[in-house]
Short mmCIF file of C-alpha atoms and ligand atoms in Angstrom, two decimals:
data_model
loop_
_atom_site.label_atom_id
_atom_site.label_comp_id
_atom_site.label_asym_id
_atom_site.label_seq_id
_atom_site.Cartn_x
_atom_site.Cartn_y
_atom_site.Cartn_z
CA MET G 6 4.02 20.78 18.12
CA SER G 7 0.37 21.51 17.47
CA THR G 8 -1.97 21.28 20.41
CA ASP G 9 -5.03 22.00 18.31
CA CYS G 10 -7.46 19.29 19.32
CA THR G 11 -10.59 20.79 17.79
CA PRO G 12 -12.83 17.91 16.87
CA ALA G 13 -13.16 17.60 13.10
CA ALA G 14 -15.54 15.25 11.34
CA LEU G 15 -13.05 12.60 12.36
CA PRO G 16 -11.36 13.02 15.74
CA ALA G 17 -7.83 14.40 15.68
CA PRO G 18 -4.99 12.22 16.90
CA LEU G 19 -4.21 12.52 20.60
CA CYS G 20 -3.36 16.04 21.65
CA GLY G 21 0.11 17.00 20.49
CA GLU G 22 0.49 13.94 18.29
CA PRO G 23 1.14 14.93 14.67
CA TYR G 24 -0.87 13.56 11.77
CA LEU G 25 1.16 11.04 9.80
CA LEU G 26 0.74 11.99 6.15
CA THR G 27 2.72 8.86 5.31
CA PRO G 28 1.62 5.66 3.62
CA GLY G 29 1.80 3.49 6.73
CA PRO G 30 2.41 3.60 9.59
CA LEU G 31 -0.38 6.13 9.43
CA THR G 32 -2.73 7.99 11.71
CA THR G 33 -5.07 5.57 13.46
CA SER G 34 -8.24 6.18 15.45
CA HIS G 35 -8.48 6.32 19.25
CA GLU G 36 -10.53 3.12 19.16
CA VAL G 37 -7.81 1.26 17.26
CA LYS G 38 -5.20 2.42 19.78
CA LYS G 39 -7.47 1.54 22.70
CA ALA G 40 -7.96 -2.00 21.41
CA MET G 41 -4.30 -2.63 22.28
CA LEU G 42 -4.78 -1.98 26.00
CA ARG G 43 -5.09 -5.60 27.00
CA ASP G 44 -3.05 -8.75 26.71
CA TRP G 45 -4.09 -11.88 24.86
CA GLY G 46 -2.85 -15.45 25.02
CA SER G 47 -2.03 -16.64 21.54
CA TRP G 48 -3.53 -20.11 22.17
CA ASP G 49 -6.61 -18.76 23.92
CA ASP G 50 -10.08 -19.23 22.41
CA ASP G 51 -10.72 -15.49 22.41
CA PHE G 52 -7.65 -14.76 20.35
CA ARG G 53 -8.29 -17.66 18.00
CA ALA G 54 -11.78 -16.28 17.45
CA MET G 55 -10.28 -12.87 16.62
CA THR G 56 -7.96 -14.43 14.07
CA ALA G 57 -10.85 -16.30 12.44
CA GLN G 58 -13.01 -13.18 12.41
CA MET G 59 -10.21 -11.17 10.86
CA ARG G 60 -9.56 -13.71 8.09
CA GLU G 61 -13.24 -13.82 7.26
CA ALA G 62 -13.62 -10.04 7.21
CA LEU G 63 -10.62 -9.69 4.89
CA LEU G 64 -11.98 -12.34 2.53
CA SER G 65 -15.30 -10.52 2.35
CA LEU G 66 -13.47 -7.53 0.84
CA ILE G 67 -12.74 -9.42 -2.39
CA GLY G 68 -16.45 -9.70 -3.11
CA PRO G 69 -18.59 -12.58 -4.35
CA GLY G 70 -16.53 -15.56 -5.46
CA GLY G 71 -14.29 -15.31 -2.41
CA GLU G 72 -15.15 -18.93 -1.45
CA ASP G 73 -12.41 -20.11 -3.79
CA TYR G 74 -9.86 -18.04 -1.87
CA ASP G 75 -8.47 -18.07 1.63
CA CYS G 76 -6.68 -15.51 3.76
CA VAL G 77 -3.40 -16.28 5.49
CA PRO G 78 -1.96 -13.68 7.87
CA MET G 79 1.81 -13.58 8.24
CA GLN G 80 3.94 -11.98 10.95
CA GLY G 81 6.29 -9.15 10.00
CA SER G 82 5.98 -6.02 7.90
CA GLY G 83 4.42 -6.05 4.44
CA THR G 84 7.68 -7.04 2.74
CA PHE G 85 7.68 -10.34 4.67
CA SER G 86 4.30 -11.18 3.15
CA VAL G 87 5.46 -10.22 -0.36
CA GLU G 88 8.45 -12.51 0.09
CA ALA G 89 6.22 -15.26 1.48
CA MET G 90 3.87 -14.95 -1.51
CA LEU G 91 6.68 -15.03 -4.09
CA GLY G 92 8.50 -17.89 -2.41
CA SER G 93 5.38 -19.99 -1.91
CA PHE G 94 3.44 -19.48 -5.15
CA LEU G 95 6.15 -19.15 -7.76
CA PRO G 96 7.26 -22.75 -8.33
CA ARG G 97 10.98 -23.42 -8.23
CA ASP G 98 10.92 -24.14 -11.95
CA GLY G 99 8.58 -21.22 -12.66
CA LYS G 100 9.46 -17.85 -14.07
CA ALA G 101 8.14 -14.43 -13.09
CA LEU G 102 7.63 -11.35 -15.22
CA VAL G 103 7.98 -8.38 -12.88
CA LEU G 104 6.28 -5.14 -13.90
CA SER G 105 8.36 -2.54 -12.16
CA ASN G 106 7.86 1.22 -11.93
CA GLY G 107 9.34 2.25 -8.65
CA ALA G 108 10.94 1.18 -5.38
CA TYR G 109 8.46 -1.59 -4.58
CA GLY G 110 8.81 -3.18 -8.02
CA LYS G 111 12.58 -3.10 -7.48
CA ARG G 112 12.11 -4.77 -4.10
CA ILE G 113 10.18 -7.59 -5.79
CA VAL G 114 13.11 -8.09 -8.19
CA GLN G 115 15.53 -8.12 -5.27
CA THR G 116 13.38 -10.67 -3.43
CA LEU G 117 13.34 -12.99 -6.44
CA GLN G 118 17.13 -12.69 -6.61
CA TYR G 119 17.37 -13.76 -2.95
CA LEU G 120 14.95 -16.60 -3.61
CA GLY G 121 16.96 -17.69 -6.63
CA ARG G 122 13.89 -17.72 -8.87
CA ASP G 123 14.00 -17.06 -12.57
CA PHE G 124 12.47 -13.79 -13.72
CA SER G 125 12.45 -11.11 -16.37
CA GLU G 126 11.45 -7.52 -15.88
CA ILE G 127 9.63 -4.73 -17.64
CA ASP G 128 11.11 -1.68 -15.95
CA LYS G 129 9.19 1.52 -16.66
CA GLY G 130 11.44 3.76 -14.55
CA ASP G 131 10.16 6.10 -11.87
CA TYR G 132 6.54 6.70 -12.79
CA LEU G 133 5.36 5.30 -16.13
CA PRO G 134 2.62 2.64 -15.89
CA PRO G 135 3.08 -0.84 -17.42
CA ARG G 136 0.56 -1.32 -20.24
CA GLY G 137 -1.34 -4.34 -21.50
CA GLU G 138 0.22 -4.46 -24.98
CA GLU G 139 3.81 -4.64 -23.75
CA VAL G 140 2.89 -7.32 -21.22
CA ALA G 141 1.10 -9.29 -23.95
CA GLN G 142 4.19 -9.03 -26.15
CA ALA G 143 6.50 -10.21 -23.35
CA LEU G 144 4.24 -13.17 -22.60
CA GLU G 145 4.01 -14.15 -26.27
CA GLN G 146 7.78 -13.96 -26.66
CA ASP G 147 8.61 -16.00 -23.57
CA PRO G 148 6.52 -19.13 -22.96
CA ALA G 149 8.64 -19.93 -19.88
CA ILE G 150 6.92 -17.14 -17.93
CA THR G 151 4.40 -18.67 -15.54
CA HIS G 152 3.54 -15.69 -13.31
CA VAL G 153 3.28 -11.91 -13.66
CA VAL G 154 3.93 -9.76 -10.60
CA ILE G 155 2.54 -6.25 -10.34
CA VAL G 156 2.42 -3.50 -7.72
CA HIS G 157 -1.16 -2.19 -7.51
CA CYS G 158 -0.39 1.31 -6.25
CA GLU G 159 3.35 2.01 -6.55
CA THR G 160 3.71 3.98 -3.35
CA SER G 161 7.05 5.50 -4.35
CA SER G 162 5.49 7.78 -6.99
CA GLY G 163 1.85 7.32 -5.98
CA ILE G 164 0.86 5.94 -9.38
CA LEU G 165 -2.19 3.72 -9.53
CA ASN G 166 -1.19 1.04 -12.01
CA PRO G 167 -3.81 -0.22 -14.53
CA LEU G 168 -4.47 -3.48 -12.70
CA LYS G 169 -7.58 -4.50 -14.64
CA GLU G 170 -5.84 -4.04 -18.01
CA ILE G 171 -2.86 -6.10 -16.86
CA ALA G 172 -5.00 -8.79 -15.17
CA ASP G 173 -7.07 -9.25 -18.35
CA THR G 174 -3.90 -9.55 -20.45
CA VAL G 175 -2.35 -12.07 -18.06
CA ALA G 176 -5.53 -14.18 -17.96
CA ALA G 177 -5.92 -14.04 -21.75
CA HIS G 178 -2.40 -15.46 -22.03
CA GLY G 179 -3.09 -18.24 -19.52
CA ARG G 180 -0.59 -17.00 -16.92
CA LYS G 181 -1.06 -16.27 -13.23
CA LEU G 182 -1.06 -12.88 -11.54
CA LEU G 183 0.50 -12.04 -8.17
CA VAL G 184 -0.38 -8.59 -6.81
CA ASP G 185 1.38 -6.39 -4.26
CA SER G 186 -1.72 -4.44 -3.26
CA MET G 187 -0.11 -3.31 -0.02
CA SER G 188 -1.01 0.36 -0.19
CA ALA G 189 -4.27 -0.03 -2.13
CA PHE G 190 -6.24 -2.93 -0.64
CA GLY G 191 -9.20 -1.80 1.43
CA ALA G 192 -9.52 1.51 -0.43
CA VAL G 193 -9.10 0.57 -4.10
CA PRO G 194 -11.46 -2.23 -5.19
CA LEU G 195 -9.81 -5.60 -5.83
CA GLU G 196 -12.68 -8.02 -6.37
CA VAL G 197 -12.33 -11.50 -7.79
CA GLY G 198 -15.32 -10.95 -10.08
CA GLU G 199 -13.45 -8.09 -11.75
CA ILE G 200 -9.74 -8.88 -11.43
CA THR G 201 -8.40 -12.37 -12.10
CA PHE G 202 -5.56 -13.03 -9.67
CA GLU G 203 -3.80 -15.97 -8.09
CA ALA G 204 -2.71 -14.22 -4.91
CA MET G 205 -2.39 -10.75 -3.45
CA VAL G 206 -0.83 -9.25 -0.33
CA SER G 207 -1.46 -6.27 1.88
CA SER G 208 -0.66 -5.38 5.48
CA ALA G 209 -2.19 -4.17 8.71
CA ASN G 210 -0.91 -0.60 8.61
CA LYS G 211 -2.17 0.68 5.26
CA CYS G 212 -5.72 1.37 4.05
CA ILE G 213 -7.50 -0.68 6.71
CA GLU G 214 -5.88 1.78 9.18
CA GLY G 215 -4.39 -0.63 11.70
CA VAL G 216 -0.95 -0.52 13.29
CA PRO G 217 2.13 -2.28 11.86
CA GLY G 218 3.04 -5.85 12.75
CA PHE G 219 1.72 -8.28 10.16
CA GLY G 220 0.67 -8.71 6.56
CA PHE G 221 -1.82 -11.03 4.92
CA ILE G 222 -2.01 -13.06 1.76
CA ILE G 223 -5.27 -13.75 -0.04
CA ALA G 224 -4.81 -16.62 -2.47
CA ARG G 225 -6.78 -19.15 -4.44
CA LYS G 226 -7.19 -22.32 -2.41
CA SER G 227 -5.78 -24.22 -5.39
CA ALA G 228 -2.64 -22.07 -5.21
CA LEU G 229 -2.37 -22.68 -1.47
CA GLU G 230 -2.64 -26.44 -2.04
CA ALA G 231 -0.02 -26.29 -4.77
CA ALA G 232 2.35 -24.38 -2.47
CA LYS G 233 3.05 -27.47 -0.38
CA GLY G 234 6.81 -27.93 -0.17
CA VAL G 235 7.52 -24.96 -2.45
CA GLY G 236 8.45 -22.27 0.10
CA PRO G 237 12.22 -22.00 0.63
CA SER G 238 11.86 -20.44 4.07
CA LEU G 239 10.50 -22.01 7.26
CA SER G 240 8.94 -18.91 8.76
CA LEU G 241 7.61 -17.52 5.47
CA ASP G 242 6.02 -20.74 4.24
CA VAL G 243 2.44 -19.73 3.38
CA TYR G 244 1.28 -23.34 2.98
CA ALA G 245 2.56 -24.28 6.43
CA GLN G 246 1.00 -21.22 8.05
CA TRP G 247 -2.30 -21.89 6.28
CA THR G 248 -2.59 -25.57 7.15
CA HIS G 249 -1.55 -24.93 10.76
CA MET G 250 -4.15 -22.17 11.07
CA GLU G 251 -6.84 -24.32 9.47
CA LYS G 252 -6.06 -27.18 11.84
CA THR G 253 -5.54 -25.33 15.13
CA GLY G 254 -6.92 -21.83 14.64
CA GLN G 255 -3.52 -20.56 15.76
CA TRP G 256 -0.64 -18.78 14.11
CA ARG G 257 2.42 -20.99 13.70
CA TYR G 258 4.72 -18.82 15.80
CA THR G 259 4.02 -15.97 18.25
CA PRO G 260 1.41 -13.69 16.69
CA PRO G 261 1.43 -9.90 17.19
CA THR G 262 -1.60 -10.19 19.49
CA HIS G 263 -2.13 -6.50 20.20
CA VAL G 264 -1.75 -5.63 16.53
CA VAL G 265 -4.38 -8.22 15.62
CA ALA G 266 -6.75 -6.83 18.27
CA ALA G 267 -6.23 -3.33 16.86
CA PHE G 268 -6.76 -4.61 13.33
CA VAL G 269 -10.06 -6.29 14.21
CA GLU G 270 -11.24 -2.92 15.52
CA ALA G 271 -9.90 -1.22 12.37
CA LEU G 272 -11.88 -3.68 10.23
CA ARG G 273 -15.00 -2.93 12.29
CA GLN G 274 -14.55 0.79 11.62
CA HIS G 275 -13.87 0.08 7.94
CA ARG G 276 -17.19 -1.75 7.72
CA GLU G 277 -19.00 0.89 9.75
CA GLU G 278 -17.71 3.64 7.45
CA GLY G 279 -19.17 1.80 4.44
CA GLY G 280 -16.40 -0.56 3.35
CA VAL G 281 -14.06 -0.16 0.39
CA ALA G 282 -16.34 2.27 -1.48
CA ALA G 283 -16.60 4.68 1.45
CA ARG G 284 -12.90 4.54 2.14
CA LEU G 285 -12.12 5.20 -1.50
CA ALA G 286 -14.50 8.17 -1.42
CA ARG G 287 -12.86 9.66 1.70
CA TYR G 288 -9.30 9.17 0.43
CA THR G 289 -10.26 10.57 -2.97
CA ALA G 290 -11.77 13.63 -1.29
CA ASN G 291 -8.57 13.96 0.78
CA ARG G 292 -6.46 13.84 -2.36
CA ASP G 293 -8.64 16.25 -4.32
CA THR G 294 -8.62 18.77 -1.48
CA LEU G 295 -4.85 18.44 -1.12
CA VAL G 296 -4.02 18.63 -4.83
CA ALA G 297 -6.34 21.58 -5.51
CA GLY G 298 -4.92 23.51 -2.55
CA MET G 299 -1.30 22.75 -3.43
CA ARG G 300 -1.82 23.71 -7.09
CA GLU G 301 -3.30 26.99 -5.92
CA LEU G 302 -0.02 27.61 -4.08
CA GLY G 303 1.90 26.93 -7.33
CA PHE G 304 2.95 23.33 -6.66
CA GLU G 305 2.83 20.75 -9.46
CA THR G 306 2.18 17.04 -9.12
CA LEU G 307 4.55 14.53 -10.69
CA LEU G 308 1.64 12.63 -12.22
CA LYS G 309 -1.12 13.80 -14.47
CA ASP G 310 -4.59 13.48 -12.97
CA ARG G 311 -5.38 10.20 -14.70
CA TRP G 312 -2.61 8.36 -12.84
CA LEU G 313 -2.92 10.06 -9.45
CA SER G 314 -3.85 7.54 -6.77
CA PRO G 315 -6.03 8.39 -3.80
CA ILE G 316 -3.22 6.97 -1.63
CA ILE G 317 -0.23 9.30 -1.85
CA VAL G 318 0.73 12.23 -4.07
CA THR G 319 4.21 13.29 -5.20
CA PHE G 320 4.86 17.03 -5.54
CA PHE G 321 7.96 18.59 -7.09
CA ASN G 322 10.06 20.74 -4.77
CA PRO G 323 9.77 24.46 -5.57
CA ASP G 324 12.63 25.88 -7.65
CA ASP G 325 12.93 28.90 -5.30
CA PRO G 326 16.40 28.69 -3.66
CA ALA G 327 14.85 29.55 -0.29
CA PHE G 328 13.20 26.10 -0.27
CA GLY G 329 14.95 23.25 1.51
CA PHE G 330 13.20 19.96 2.22
CA GLN G 331 14.63 19.39 5.72
CA ASP G 332 13.60 22.88 6.79
CA PHE G 333 10.16 22.43 5.22
CA TYR G 334 9.73 19.04 6.88
CA ALA G 335 10.58 20.44 10.33
CA ARG G 336 8.20 23.38 9.91
CA MET G 337 5.38 21.08 8.80
CA LYS G 338 6.02 18.77 11.75
CA ALA G 339 5.94 21.71 14.16
CA LYS G 340 2.47 22.47 12.78
CA GLY G 341 1.35 18.89 13.41
CA PHE G 342 1.94 17.22 10.04
CA VAL G 343 4.57 14.62 9.22
CA ILE G 344 5.23 14.45 5.47
CA TYR G 345 7.39 12.06 3.46
CA PRO G 346 10.50 12.60 1.32
CA GLY G 347 10.32 11.83 -2.40
CA LYS G 348 11.91 8.83 -4.10
CA LEU G 349 12.55 10.12 -7.62
CA THR G 350 15.97 9.91 -9.20
CA VAL G 351 15.85 12.83 -11.63
CA VAL G 352 14.21 15.71 -9.76
CA ASP G 353 13.66 16.53 -6.09
CA SER G 354 10.21 15.90 -4.73
CA PHE G 355 8.24 15.16 -1.60
CA ARG G 356 5.14 13.11 -0.92
CA VAL G 357 1.97 13.63 1.04
CA GLY G 358 -0.18 10.65 2.02
CA CYS G 359 -3.96 10.81 1.81
CA ILE G 360 -4.64 7.65 3.82
CA GLY G 361 -5.25 7.18 7.53
CA ARG G 362 -7.76 8.65 9.95
CA MET G 363 -8.04 12.00 8.15
CA ASP G 364 -10.66 13.85 6.15
CA PRO G 365 -10.77 16.87 3.83
CA ALA G 366 -11.00 19.25 6.82
CA VAL G 367 -7.57 17.97 7.90
CA MET G 368 -6.24 18.27 4.34
CA ARG G 369 -7.29 21.93 4.25
CA ARG G 370 -5.21 22.45 7.40
CA VAL G 371 -2.31 20.68 5.69
CA VAL G 372 -2.46 23.11 2.76
CA ALA G 373 -2.66 26.08 5.17
CA ALA G 374 0.40 24.72 7.03
CA VAL G 375 2.28 24.39 3.72
CA ALA G 376 1.44 28.02 2.81
CA GLU G 377 2.58 29.20 6.25
CA SER G 378 5.79 27.19 6.10
CA LEU G 379 6.69 28.62 2.68
CA GLU G 380 6.11 32.12 3.98
CA GLU G 381 8.30 31.50 7.04
CA MET G 382 11.06 30.19 4.76
CA GLY G 383 10.78 33.18 2.43
CA VAL G 384 9.79 30.99 -0.53
CA LYS G 385 8.05 33.32 -2.98
CA SER G 386 6.91 30.77 -5.52
CA ALA G 387 6.19 27.04 -5.26
CA VAL G 388 6.66 26.55 -9.02
CA PRO G 389 9.03 23.62 -9.73
CA PRO G 390 12.17 23.86 -11.88
CA ARG G 391 11.72 23.68 -15.65
CA ILE G 392 13.44 20.28 -15.78
CA ALA G 393 10.70 18.80 -13.58
CA LEU G 394 8.02 19.90 -16.00
CA GLU G 395 10.07 18.63 -18.95
CA GLU G 396 10.37 15.26 -17.21
CA ARG G 397 6.65 15.22 -16.76
CA THR G 398 5.87 15.78 -20.43
CA LYS G 399 7.32 12.31 -21.05
CA LEU G 400 4.29 10.94 -19.24
CA VAL G 401 1.56 9.43 -21.34
CA ALA G 402 -1.75 11.25 -21.39
C1 LIG L 508 4.27 -0.42 2.31
C2 LIG L 508 4.48 -1.19 1.09
C3 LIG L 508 5.15 -2.44 1.11
C4 LIG L 508 5.68 -3.08 2.36
O1 LIG L 508 6.55 -2.28 3.04
P1 LIG L 508 6.96 -2.66 4.54
O2 LIG L 508 7.85 -1.52 4.90
O3 LIG L 508 7.63 -3.95 4.53
O4 LIG L 508 5.69 -2.70 5.34
C5 LIG L 508 5.24 -3.16 -0.07
N1 LIG L 508 4.73 -2.69 -1.22
C6 LIG L 508 4.09 -1.50 -1.28
C7 LIG L 508 3.54 -1.05 -2.58
C8 LIG L 508 3.95 -0.71 -0.14
O5 LIG L 508 3.32 0.47 -0.21
#
């Protein structure tokens, strides 16, 4: 494992600890880790103040107009918050239109099946974006649809879905929008003045750069009020969590105290860095450095530039028979970089995350480690198989 602890513009992870080039859990700062070195009583004033501060800081990220919204944190990983949002805001006699283009869209469908809620789906496959016209058509054809559910950045391919286009269409048709902005919020703008939405979710261990342990829902207060008695699950009832928190300042059941403390520090660093705009700029620079370097080595991205998110990038595996993902993964890890397997059904791929406590200097080292690993494996060319490129031509411009 790498013991290179040379200080970059951002400090490296602890000596010997690899960078997590994964979309959460991700590499966090020393300060975030340090914030977990004390214990907190969940009922104590100090912890209640941290919860209040955190909710307020999160609300400030949705820009002016946030007074009509409130933030409700929820224990568990991000999926728990998605399930809480769907179960609490989609009325029992409502109907969802799910815009699906990857694993997280599929998970939303699966959640609605568990919840026993009515839904229809526009399934765009592995990596095509849902577009406004097709959503408009679906909404015109089916007046029973009350809510549209979209994944902001579909982390399985890395595509940044056209949220504004979809939000405008949904609003124009008088329906409500629920957003899984898990891997985008905090780095990709999601402001109420720009995007009309009913509720959105994200979690502690994505672009705010905290550690895993809870998610949070930001919803219109009117939606929170309307959620009374709707949630089919005791622990995932957003209305109950919200009203309890408003009344007592406490979480309903044991909160992940250390994770909250770390997250408050992560929010402080987010603000100090310059907020959403600065984070977007750093992640974009990470991605651009990565993609340029990888293309120089012969790699090709799954997505055309227009759809590449600054969150995570999918690369096709090289066609060269000397390439094997497991071998490549192990060699990258030995050099201090943990990468992520791909999730495509048709062609083999792998993913590299651009989020977390990393900057372009780190991304240049990632590219160098990739080049070295290929050489060690005897891979002569990183060019993907022809079928991968044929697949890609199906993509819209
Ligand atoms: C990370 C993520 C989730 C939540 O995943 P968990 O493993 O439950 O934290 C949901 N949606 C998207 C788009 C994600 O990136």
